[in-house]
CSV table of C-alpha atoms in Angstrom, one decimal:
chain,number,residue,atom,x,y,z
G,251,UNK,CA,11.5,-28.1,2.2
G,252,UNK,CA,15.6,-27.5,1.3
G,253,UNK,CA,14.8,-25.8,-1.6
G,254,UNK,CA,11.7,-23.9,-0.3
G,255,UNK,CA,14.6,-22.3,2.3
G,256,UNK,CA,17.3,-22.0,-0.4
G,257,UNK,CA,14.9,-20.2,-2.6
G,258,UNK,CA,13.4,-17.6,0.3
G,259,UNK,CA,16.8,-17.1,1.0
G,260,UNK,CA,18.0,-16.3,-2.4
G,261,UNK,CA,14.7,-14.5,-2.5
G,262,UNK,CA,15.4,-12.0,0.1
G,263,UNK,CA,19.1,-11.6,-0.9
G,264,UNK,CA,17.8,-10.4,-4.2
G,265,UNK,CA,15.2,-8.2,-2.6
G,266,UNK,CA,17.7,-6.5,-0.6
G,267,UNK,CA,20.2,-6.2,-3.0
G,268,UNK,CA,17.9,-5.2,-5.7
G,269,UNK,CA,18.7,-1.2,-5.4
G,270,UNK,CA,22.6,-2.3,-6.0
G,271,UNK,CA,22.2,-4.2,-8.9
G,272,UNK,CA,19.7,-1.7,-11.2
G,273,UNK,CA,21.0,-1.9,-14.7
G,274,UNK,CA,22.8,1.7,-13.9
G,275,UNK,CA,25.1,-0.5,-11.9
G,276,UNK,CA,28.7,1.3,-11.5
G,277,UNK,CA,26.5,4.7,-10.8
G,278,UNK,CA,24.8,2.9,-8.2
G,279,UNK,CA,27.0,1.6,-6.5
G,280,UNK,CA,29.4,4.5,-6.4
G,281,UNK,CA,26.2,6.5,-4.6
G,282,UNK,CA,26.0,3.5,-2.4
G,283,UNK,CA,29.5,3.5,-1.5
G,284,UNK,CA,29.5,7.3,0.3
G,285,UNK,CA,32.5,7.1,2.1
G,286,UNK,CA,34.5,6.4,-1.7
G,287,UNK,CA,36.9,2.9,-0.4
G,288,UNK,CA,35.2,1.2,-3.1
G,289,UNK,CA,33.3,-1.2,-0.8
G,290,UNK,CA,29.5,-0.9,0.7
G,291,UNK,CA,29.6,-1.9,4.7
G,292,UNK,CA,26.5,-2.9,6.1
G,293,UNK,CA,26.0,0.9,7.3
G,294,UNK,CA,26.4,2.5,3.7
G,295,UNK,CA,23.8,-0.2,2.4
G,296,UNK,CA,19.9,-0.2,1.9
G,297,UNK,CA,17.3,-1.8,0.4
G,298,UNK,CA,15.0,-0.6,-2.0
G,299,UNK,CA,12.2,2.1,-1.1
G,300,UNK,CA,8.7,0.5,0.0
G,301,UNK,CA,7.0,1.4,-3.4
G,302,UNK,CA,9.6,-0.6,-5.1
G,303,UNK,CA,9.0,-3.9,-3.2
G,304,UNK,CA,9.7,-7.4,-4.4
G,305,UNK,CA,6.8,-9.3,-6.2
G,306,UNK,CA,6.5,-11.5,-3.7
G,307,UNK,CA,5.5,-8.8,-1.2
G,308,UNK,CA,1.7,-10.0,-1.8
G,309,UNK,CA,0.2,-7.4,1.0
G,310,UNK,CA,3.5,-4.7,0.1
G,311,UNK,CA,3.6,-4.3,3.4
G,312,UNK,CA,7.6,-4.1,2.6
G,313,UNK,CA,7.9,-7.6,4.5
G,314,UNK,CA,7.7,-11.1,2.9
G,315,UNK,CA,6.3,-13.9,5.2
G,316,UNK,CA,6.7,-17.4,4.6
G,317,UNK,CA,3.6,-17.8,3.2
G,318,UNK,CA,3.7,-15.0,0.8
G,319,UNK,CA,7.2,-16.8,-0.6
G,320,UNK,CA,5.3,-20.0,-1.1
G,321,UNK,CA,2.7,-18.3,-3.2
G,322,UNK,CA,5.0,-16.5,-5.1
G,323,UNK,CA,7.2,-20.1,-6.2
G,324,UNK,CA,4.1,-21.7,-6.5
G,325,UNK,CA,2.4,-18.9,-8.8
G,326,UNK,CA,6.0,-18.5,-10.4
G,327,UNK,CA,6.5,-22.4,-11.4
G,328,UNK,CA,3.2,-22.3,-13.0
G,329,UNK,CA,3.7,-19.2,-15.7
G,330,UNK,CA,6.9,-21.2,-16.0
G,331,UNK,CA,5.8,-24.2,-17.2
G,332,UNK,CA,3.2,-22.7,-19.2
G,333,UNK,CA,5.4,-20.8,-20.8
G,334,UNK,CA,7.9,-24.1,-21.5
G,335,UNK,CA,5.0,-25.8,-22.8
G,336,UNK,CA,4.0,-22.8,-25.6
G,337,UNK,CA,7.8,-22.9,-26.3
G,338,UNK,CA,7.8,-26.4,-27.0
G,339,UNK,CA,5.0,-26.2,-28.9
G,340,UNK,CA,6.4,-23.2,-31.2
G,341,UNK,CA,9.7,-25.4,-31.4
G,342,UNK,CA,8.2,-28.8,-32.3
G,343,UNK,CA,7.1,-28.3,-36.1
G,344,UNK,CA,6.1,-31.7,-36.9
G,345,UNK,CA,4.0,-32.1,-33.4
G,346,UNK,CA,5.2,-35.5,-32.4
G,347,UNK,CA,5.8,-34.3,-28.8
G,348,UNK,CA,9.8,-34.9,-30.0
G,349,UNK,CA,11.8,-31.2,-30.2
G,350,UNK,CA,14.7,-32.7,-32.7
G,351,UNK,CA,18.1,-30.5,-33.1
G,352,UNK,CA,16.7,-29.4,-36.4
G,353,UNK,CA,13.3,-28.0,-35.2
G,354,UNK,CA,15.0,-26.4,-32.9
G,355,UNK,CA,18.0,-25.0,-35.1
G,356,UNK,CA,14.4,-23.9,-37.5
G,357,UNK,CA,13.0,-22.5,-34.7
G,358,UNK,CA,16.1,-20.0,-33.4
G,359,UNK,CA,16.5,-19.1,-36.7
G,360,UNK,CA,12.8,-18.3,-37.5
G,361,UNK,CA,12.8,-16.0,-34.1
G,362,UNK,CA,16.1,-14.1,-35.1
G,363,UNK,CA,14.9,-13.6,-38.8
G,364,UNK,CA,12.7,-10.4,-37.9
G,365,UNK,CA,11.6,-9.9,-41.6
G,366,UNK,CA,10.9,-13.4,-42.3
G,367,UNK,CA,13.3,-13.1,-45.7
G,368,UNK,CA,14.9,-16.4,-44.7
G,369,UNK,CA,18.2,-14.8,-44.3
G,370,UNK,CA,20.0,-13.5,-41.1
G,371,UNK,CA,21.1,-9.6,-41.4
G,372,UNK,CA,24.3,-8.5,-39.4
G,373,UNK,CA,21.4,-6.4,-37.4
G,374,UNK,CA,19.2,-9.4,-36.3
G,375,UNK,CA,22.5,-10.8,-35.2
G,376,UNK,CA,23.6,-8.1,-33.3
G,377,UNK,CA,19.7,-7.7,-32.0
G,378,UNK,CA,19.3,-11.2,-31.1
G,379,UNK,CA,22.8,-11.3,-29.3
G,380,UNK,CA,21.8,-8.3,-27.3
G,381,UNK,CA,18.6,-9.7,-26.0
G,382,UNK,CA,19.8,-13.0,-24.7
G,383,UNK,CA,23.0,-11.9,-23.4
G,384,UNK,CA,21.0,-9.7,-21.5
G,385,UNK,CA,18.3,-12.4,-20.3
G,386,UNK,CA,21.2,-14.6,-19.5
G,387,UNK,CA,22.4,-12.0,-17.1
G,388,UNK,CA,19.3,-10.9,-15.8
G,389,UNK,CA,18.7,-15.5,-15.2
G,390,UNK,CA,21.7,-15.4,-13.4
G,391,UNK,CA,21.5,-12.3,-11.4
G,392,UNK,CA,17.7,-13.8,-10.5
C-alpha cells in the first residue's frame, strides 16, 4: 500500500510538473517564470493543458482517481516485465536461463554496431551515447 501512495504521489508530481520539464526546458521555464526572479511561485505555475493529460488519466477527464492510478501500475508493471523478459531473451545467447557478463558484453555491442561489420564506428558511439544518456534522464525525471 506504501508504495501504491509513493507512486500516485510521484505520479501526480510528474503530471503537474510535466509542462516544466518538456525537453525545451530553460525556454520553458523562463515563460513560466513571468515575473523574471528566476523562480516559479505557486501563482506563476500550471499544469499541462487537458488535451495533454497524463496516461494514467483513463477517462481524460483531466483528474486521476485512485483507481485509475492502480490500473495504470498494474498495466505499466506488466509491459515492464514483458519487455525484461524479451531483453533477457535477446541477451542470453546460449539460452540457459543464465545472462553471463560476456552475453551481455555480446549483446551491447551487437545493439551499438548498427551495420553489423563487427566493429564500433566513432558514430555509433556517439549514437548509442546519445540515446541512453537521454533514457537515463528521461528514467530519472520519470
Amino acid at each position: 500500500m506504501q508504495i501504491q501512495k509513493l507512486v500516485l504521489i510521484t505520479s501526480l508530481l510528474a503530471f503537474s510538473s510535466a509542462s516544466l520539464a518538456e525537453p525545451k526546458g530553460p525556454r520553458m521555464f523562463d515563460r513560466a517564470d513571468t515575473n523574471g526572479d528566476g523562480y516559479i511561485s505557486l501563482e506563476e505555475f500550471s499544469t499541462p493543458p487537458k488535451d495533454r493529460g497524463h496516461p494514467a488519466d483513463a477517462d481524460g477527464n483531466g483528474e486521476i482517481t485512485r483507481a485509475e492510478i492502480s490500473q495504470h501500475i498494474a498495466e505499466r508493471g506488466a509491459e515492464m516485465s514483458e519487455r525484461a523478459n524479451e531483453h533477457f531473451t535477446k541477451m542470453d545467447l546460449n539460452g540457459d536461463d543464465v545472462v553471463t557478463r560476456e552475453e551481455a558484453k555480446a549483446a551491447a555491442f551487437a545493439r551499438m554496431d548498427k551495420d553489423q561489420d563487427g566493429m564500433l564506428s566513432k558514430q555509433e558511439l556517439k549514437r548509442s551515447h546519445k540515446k541512453h544518456s537521454g533514457k537515463r534522464k528521461r528514467d530519472h525525471d520519470q
